[in-house]
GROMACS .gro file of C-alpha atoms in nm:
model
  144
    1MET     CA    1   1.628   3.231   7.107
    2LYS     CA    2   1.907   3.134   6.897
    3LEU     CA    3   2.116   3.468   7.025
    4LYS     CA    4   2.065   3.342   7.380
    5ILE     CA    5   2.172   3.015   7.318
    6PHE     CA    6   2.465   3.119   7.111
    7GLY     CA    7   2.552   3.362   7.434
    8ILE     CA    8   2.540   3.089   7.671
    9VAL     CA    9   2.759   2.897   7.452
   10ILE     CA   10   3.012   3.174   7.440
   11LEU     CA   11   2.981   3.238   7.843
   12VAL     CA   12   3.034   2.878   7.886
   13LEU     CA   13   3.360   2.855   7.665
   14VAL     CA   14   3.478   3.184   7.847
   15ALA     CA   15   3.442   3.001   8.171
   16MET     CA   16   3.590   2.693   8.072
   17GLN     CA   17   3.924   2.891   8.028
   18PHE     CA   18   3.950   2.941   8.401
   19ILE     CA   19   3.959   2.608   8.503
   20PRO     CA   20   4.334   2.511   8.548
   21TYR     CA   21   4.369   2.182   8.449
   22GLY     CA   22   4.535   2.169   8.102
   23LYS     CA   23   4.768   2.476   8.146
   24ASP     CA   24   5.058   2.289   8.278
   25HIS     CA   25   5.278   2.275   7.966
   26SER     CA   26   5.591   2.178   8.175
   27ASN     CA   27   5.849   1.943   8.017
   28PRO     CA   28   6.056   1.787   8.324
   29ALA     CA   29   6.417   1.719   8.293
   30VAL     CA   30   6.525   1.413   8.085
   31VAL     CA   31   6.658   1.166   8.352
   32SER     CA   32   6.743   0.910   8.155
   33GLU     CA   33   6.719   0.754   7.817
   34PRO     CA   34   6.694   0.432   7.674
   35GLN     CA   35   7.023   0.259   7.471
   36TRP     CA   36   6.882   0.350   7.112
   37ASN     CA   37   6.995   0.115   6.848
   38SER     CA   38   7.085   0.407   6.618
   39ASN     CA   39   6.997   0.791   6.597
   40GLN     CA   40   6.743   0.720   6.308
   41THR     CA   41   6.521   0.516   6.555
   42LYS     CA   42   6.525   0.790   6.799
   43ALA     CA   43   6.462   1.075   6.554
   44LEU     CA   44   6.150   0.871   6.399
   45PHE     CA   45   6.037   0.796   6.754
   46LEU     CA   46   6.060   1.161   6.862
   47LYS     CA   47   5.880   1.266   6.542
   48ALA     CA   48   5.588   1.019   6.569
   49CYS     CA   49   5.570   0.943   6.942
   50GLY     CA   50   5.812   1.213   7.140
   51ASP     CA   51   5.497   1.465   7.217
   52CYS     CA   52   5.328   1.217   7.438
   53HIS     CA   53   5.596   0.968   7.555
   54SER     CA   54   5.907   1.203   7.641
   55HIS     CA   55   5.972   1.517   7.836
   56VAL     CA   56   6.015   1.686   7.508
   57THR     CA   57   5.674   1.761   7.425
   58LYS     CA   58   5.610   2.047   7.173
   59TRP     CA   59   5.291   2.219   7.308
   60PRO     CA   60   5.076   2.348   6.997
   61LYS     CA   61   4.897   2.695   7.064
   62TYR     CA   62   4.557   2.500   7.068
   63SER     CA   63   4.673   2.317   7.369
   64ASN     CA   64   4.626   2.639   7.588
   65TYR     CA   65   4.243   2.678   7.508
   66ALA     CA   66   3.993   2.455   7.680
   67PRO     CA   67   3.833   2.212   7.618
   68VAL     CA   68   4.111   2.095   7.378
   69SER     CA   69   4.369   2.167   7.663
   70TRP     CA   70   4.219   1.903   7.901
   71LEU     CA   71   4.233   1.619   7.608
   72VAL     CA   72   4.608   1.745   7.511
   73GLN     CA   73   4.716   1.738   7.889
   74SER     CA   74   4.540   1.399   7.979
   75ASP     CA   75   4.714   1.257   7.664
   76VAL     CA   76   5.036   1.374   7.741
   77GLU     CA   77   5.016   1.251   8.123
   78GLU     CA   78   4.876   0.915   8.003
   79GLY     CA   79   5.149   0.864   7.740
   80ARG     CA   80   5.443   0.941   7.987
   81GLN     CA   81   5.285   0.720   8.254
   82HIS     CA   82   5.254   0.426   8.027
   83PHE     CA   83   5.586   0.471   7.825
   84ASN     CA   84   5.825   0.743   7.887
   85VAL     CA   85   6.193   0.742   7.702
   86SER     CA   86   6.294   1.040   7.934
   87ASN     CA   87   6.243   0.850   8.244
   88TRP     CA   88   6.417   0.550   8.153
   89GLY     CA   89   6.529   0.264   8.385
   90PRO     CA   90   6.439  -0.066   8.538
   91GLN     CA   91   6.262   0.128   8.848
   92GLN     CA   92   6.011   0.269   8.578
   93ARG     CA   93   5.700   0.070   8.467
   94ASN     CA   94   5.768   0.141   8.092
   95LYS     CA   95   5.655  -0.112   7.846
   96GLY     CA   96   5.909  -0.081   7.574
   97ASP     CA   97   5.860  -0.416   7.446
   98GLU     CA   98   5.519  -0.318   7.340
   99ALA     CA   99   5.624  -0.018   7.130
  100ALA     CA  100   5.683  -0.198   6.806
  101GLY     CA  101   5.350  -0.399   6.830
  102ALA     CA  102   5.171  -0.054   6.866
  103VAL     CA  103   5.328   0.082   6.578
  104ARG     CA  104   5.291  -0.239   6.376
  105GLU     CA  105   4.907  -0.257   6.432
  106GLY     CA  106   4.849   0.118   6.374
  107GLU     CA  107   4.765   0.224   6.730
  108MET     CA  108   5.033   0.452   6.757
  109PRO     CA  109   5.038   0.711   6.683
  110PRO     CA  110   4.654   0.745   6.693
  111TRP     CA  111   4.472   0.860   6.394
  112TYR     CA  112   4.330   1.168   6.616
  113TYR     CA  113   4.705   1.301   6.675
  114LEU     CA  114   4.791   1.262   6.344
  115LEU     CA  115   4.514   1.507   6.210
  116PRO     CA  116   4.665   1.840   6.373
  117HIS     CA  117   5.008   1.683   6.343
  118PRO     CA  118   5.081   1.585   5.987
  119GLU     CA  119   5.472   1.618   6.034
  120ALA     CA  120   5.424   1.305   6.257
  121ARG     CA  121   5.261   1.092   5.972
  122LEU     CA  122   5.554   0.855   5.893
  123THR     CA  123   5.606   0.698   5.548
  124ASP     CA  124   5.557   0.307   5.508
  125ALA     CA  125   5.929   0.294   5.483
  126GLU     CA  126   5.991   0.489   5.793
  127THR     CA  127   5.732   0.289   5.972
  128GLN     CA  128   5.897  -0.039   5.899
  129THR     CA  129   6.233   0.139   5.987
  130LEU     CA  130   6.098   0.256   6.336
  131ILE     CA  131   5.939  -0.086   6.383
  132SER     CA  132   6.294  -0.263   6.352
  133GLY     CA  133   6.425  -0.009   6.560
  134LEU     CA  134   6.190  -0.017   6.828
  135VAL     CA  135   6.243  -0.411   6.842
  136ALA     CA  136   6.640  -0.376   6.831
  137THR     CA  137   6.619  -0.126   7.129
  138PHE     CA  138   6.320  -0.263   7.375
  139GLY     CA  139   6.253  -0.615   7.244
  140ASP     CA  140   5.925  -0.719   7.123
  141LYS     CA  141   5.664  -0.863   7.344
  142GLU     CA  142   5.496  -1.050   7.056
  143LYS     CA  143   5.793  -1.227   6.965
  144LYS     CA  144   5.832  -1.374   7.319
   0.00000   0.00000   0.00000
């Protein structure tokens, strides 16, 4: 019975690989970027936030395999839609003034992103530098 269940699980996992969603690992061209207050802010942002909030996503090997690929693709699409520094401009629905608050409150980057991406984990000093830079670059909704 256990062998039969194991076989079914393997069959389902193999079948999931043929679902095309989660396989489009494109990085569209950078259209325009915000006027960063410093290169350090930009570097820290790309280190901790760039995979989901820009067009310079680094697609890890595990993002090729369903169902993880579905989650990664969904997170990147949602992140780019909500706040995208590679498609910046007044015509975009970017929420830059919320960025500092999201980092300040520990909402960004999310904990589940940091597990497989330890390089995105910022020190306390880097986090404070990033928050200050985001406020200088985009403003701060909480201070309005």
